[in-house]
Tab-separated table of C-alpha atoms in Angstrom:
chain	number	residue	atom	x	y	z
A	43	MET	CA	-37.373	52.572	-21.678
A	44	VAL	CA	-35.560	49.786	-23.495
A	45	ARG	CA	-37.579	46.643	-24.251
A	46	PRO	CA	-36.392	43.171	-25.329
A	47	LEU	CA	-36.949	42.344	-28.977
A	48	ALA	CA	-39.017	39.193	-28.674
A	49	HIS	CA	-38.921	38.400	-32.399
A	50	ILE	CA	-35.083	38.299	-32.629
A	51	ASP	CA	-33.247	35.006	-32.151
A	52	GLN	CA	-30.672	36.027	-29.542
A	53	ALA	CA	-28.216	33.355	-30.712
A	54	LEU	CA	-28.159	34.901	-34.190
A	55	ALA	CA	-27.884	38.485	-32.957
A	56	ALA	CA	-24.147	38.844	-32.407
A	57	PRO	CA	-22.979	41.989	-30.609
A	58	GLY	CA	-22.426	44.806	-33.083
A	59	PRO	CA	-19.141	46.749	-33.127
A	60	GLY	CA	-20.775	50.140	-33.769
A	61	GLY	CA	-23.158	50.229	-30.840
A	62	ASN	CA	-26.380	50.324	-32.887
A	63	ASP	CA	-27.962	47.684	-30.723
A	64	PHE	CA	-28.535	47.913	-26.998
A	65	ARG	CA	-27.747	44.970	-24.762
A	66	GLU	CA	-28.856	44.509	-21.230
A	67	GLY	CA	-27.643	41.336	-19.591
A	68	GLY	CA	-26.584	40.020	-23.018
A	69	GLU	CA	-30.100	40.383	-24.461
A	70	LEU	CA	-30.640	42.474	-27.612
A	71	MET	CA	-32.804	45.490	-26.782
A	72	GLU	CA	-34.743	48.040	-28.828
A	73	SER	CA	-33.271	51.562	-28.850
A	74	PRO	CA	-35.255	54.417	-27.282
A	75	ALA	CA	-35.783	56.142	-30.661
A	76	VAL	CA	-36.951	52.935	-32.345
A	77	ALA	CA	-39.374	52.228	-29.474
A	78	PHE	CA	-40.795	55.758	-29.748
A	79	VAL	CA	-41.134	55.583	-33.536
A	80	ARG	CA	-42.848	52.188	-33.311
A	81	SER	CA	-45.386	53.682	-30.893
A	82	HIS	CA	-45.902	56.605	-33.314
A	83	LEU	CA	-46.461	54.197	-36.218
A	84	GLU	CA	-48.890	52.136	-34.116
A	85	ALA	CA	-50.824	55.282	-33.199
A	86	TRP	CA	-51.427	56.685	-36.674
A	87	SER	CA	-51.842	53.310	-38.379
A	88	ASN	CA	-54.666	52.608	-35.901
A	89	HIS	CA	-56.197	56.061	-36.546
A	90	ASP	CA	-55.168	57.517	-33.156
A	91	LEU	CA	-54.202	60.831	-34.717
A	92	GLU	CA	-54.239	62.794	-31.442
A	93	THR	CA	-51.509	60.549	-30.019
A	94	ALA	CA	-49.576	60.891	-33.284
A	95	ARG	CA	-49.905	64.694	-33.073
A	96	GLY	CA	-48.598	64.618	-29.498
A	97	ASN	CA	-45.423	62.854	-30.689
A	98	LEU	CA	-44.381	65.830	-32.839
A	99	ALA	CA	-42.043	68.729	-32.084
A	100	ASP	CA	-43.552	72.148	-32.867
A	101	ASP	CA	-41.017	72.623	-35.675
A	102	VAL	CA	-41.320	69.091	-37.102
A	103	GLN	CA	-40.180	68.683	-40.708
A	104	PHE	CA	-41.312	65.926	-43.055
A	105	PHE	CA	-39.459	65.212	-46.302
A	106	SER	CA	-40.860	62.981	-49.043
A	107	PRO	CA	-40.722	62.786	-52.826
A	108	ALA	CA	-44.171	64.447	-52.794
A	109	GLY	CA	-43.151	67.470	-50.759
A	110	HIS	CA	-41.696	69.121	-47.678
A	111	LEU	CA	-44.027	69.815	-44.762
A	112	VAL	CA	-43.061	72.078	-41.834
A	113	GLY	CA	-44.841	72.365	-38.486
A	114	ILE	CA	-47.461	70.230	-36.786
A	115	GLU	CA	-50.437	71.574	-38.764
A	116	GLU	CA	-48.845	70.927	-42.177
A	117	TYR	CA	-47.521	67.536	-41.057
A	118	MET	CA	-50.939	66.438	-39.836
A	119	ASN	CA	-53.444	68.270	-42.048
A	120	GLY	CA	-51.650	69.677	-45.073
A	121	PRO	CA	-52.048	68.276	-48.570
A	122	ARG	CA	-50.187	64.949	-48.500
A	123	GLY	CA	-50.069	65.185	-44.694
A	124	LEU	CA	-50.358	62.289	-42.275
A	125	THR	CA	-54.131	62.491	-41.781
A	126	GLN	CA	-54.787	62.163	-45.515
A	127	PHE	CA	-52.693	58.990	-45.694
A	128	ALA	CA	-53.486	57.447	-42.293
A	129	THR	CA	-57.251	57.451	-42.813
A	130	GLN	CA	-56.724	55.071	-45.758
A	131	VAL	CA	-54.690	52.599	-43.667
A	132	VAL	CA	-56.385	49.420	-42.442
A	133	PRO	CA	-56.120	49.489	-38.622
A	134	GLY	CA	-53.911	46.692	-37.296
A	135	SER	CA	-52.117	46.193	-40.621
A	136	LEU	CA	-48.734	47.663	-39.562
A	137	ARG	CA	-45.846	45.217	-40.034
A	138	VAL	CA	-42.354	46.361	-39.030
A	139	ILE	CA	-39.810	44.635	-41.258
A	140	ALA	CA	-36.590	46.007	-39.752
A	141	ALA	CA	-35.517	48.742	-37.364
A	142	VAL	CA	-32.265	50.158	-36.035
A	143	GLY	CA	-31.474	53.228	-34.004
A	144	ASP	CA	-29.961	54.869	-30.976
A	145	ALA	CA	-31.200	57.375	-28.400
A	146	ARG	CA	-32.323	60.020	-30.935
A	147	ASN	CA	-32.220	58.432	-34.421
A	148	ALA	CA	-34.240	55.615	-35.958
A	149	LEU	CA	-34.458	53.890	-39.330
A	150	VAL	CA	-37.571	51.756	-39.729
A	151	MET	CA	-38.753	49.685	-42.694
A	152	TYR	CA	-42.448	48.835	-42.500
A	153	GLU	CA	-45.568	48.207	-44.518
A	154	VAL	CA	-49.274	48.875	-44.037
A	155	ASP	CA	-52.358	47.873	-45.981
A	156	THR	CA	-54.585	50.575	-47.443
A	157	GLU	CA	-58.155	50.652	-48.706
A	158	GLY	CA	-60.090	53.314	-50.556
A	159	GLY	CA	-58.796	56.810	-51.204
A	160	PRO	CA	-56.600	57.885	-54.104
A	161	ILE	CA	-54.135	54.989	-53.761
A	162	GLY	CA	-56.795	52.281	-53.450
A	163	SER	CA	-56.311	48.884	-51.818
A	164	LYS	CA	-52.690	47.806	-51.690
A	165	THR	CA	-49.786	46.990	-49.429
A	166	PHE	CA	-47.768	50.162	-48.983
A	167	PRO	CA	-44.068	49.591	-48.128
A	168	SER	CA	-41.946	52.368	-46.636
A	169	ALA	CA	-38.506	53.023	-45.191
A	170	GLN	CA	-38.083	56.177	-43.158
A	171	THR	CA	-35.628	57.889	-40.853
A	172	TRP	CA	-36.605	59.894	-37.789
A	173	VAL	CA	-34.644	62.304	-35.608
A	174	LEU	CA	-35.953	63.093	-32.133
A	175	ASP	CA	-35.356	66.466	-30.487
A	176	GLU	CA	-33.976	67.024	-26.973
A	177	ASN	CA	-37.506	66.501	-25.573
A	178	GLY	CA	-37.934	63.135	-27.302
A	179	LYS	CA	-40.398	64.446	-29.912
A	180	ILE	CA	-40.157	63.863	-33.679
A	181	GLN	CA	-38.177	66.732	-35.188
A	182	VAL	CA	-37.367	65.332	-38.651
A	183	GLU	CA	-38.951	62.489	-40.628
A	184	ARG	CA	-37.676	61.475	-44.065
A	185	ILE	CA	-39.055	58.930	-46.484
A	186	ILE	CA	-36.183	57.096	-48.133
A	187	SER	CA	-36.928	56.598	-51.801
A	188	TYR	CA	-35.260	56.033	-55.093
A	189	SER	CA	-36.279	56.119	-58.699
A	190	VAL	CA	-35.667	53.393	-61.190
A	191	PRO	CA	-34.685	54.619	-64.645
A	192	HIS	CA	-37.180	53.815	-67.357
A	193	ILE	CA	-35.600	51.280	-69.708
A	194	VAL	CA	-36.820	51.507	-73.276
């Protein structure tokens, strides 16, 4: 399903040459992968971890600076897995900043608010890429990060 992006000013959203946006009747639409990832983010950020689990391919891989998780159990329940982080997120705090994608790939920048736990209360920004498998499940998720050199 492709849904209109209500928050985008259609006059400012010129057609892209590379096909990263979807247009239906001249209206900018959200790609299938972006729509799926948004629903995944909504699920776990509102503590619906069973729905989040159902979005995963059996062989899902998660890459982050903190580690590499493989399989649904590690992704959900391993050290530094989704459950550990998601339970600290304030339900309803998800804010999607930007998103682009196609049928199977998505890049989403978002932030959530956290409380308690090891990271305490803060706004947690993230940019991640997702690849969906042939069944439309999350196969690969990568946190995009960088390090800033320490200047002395």
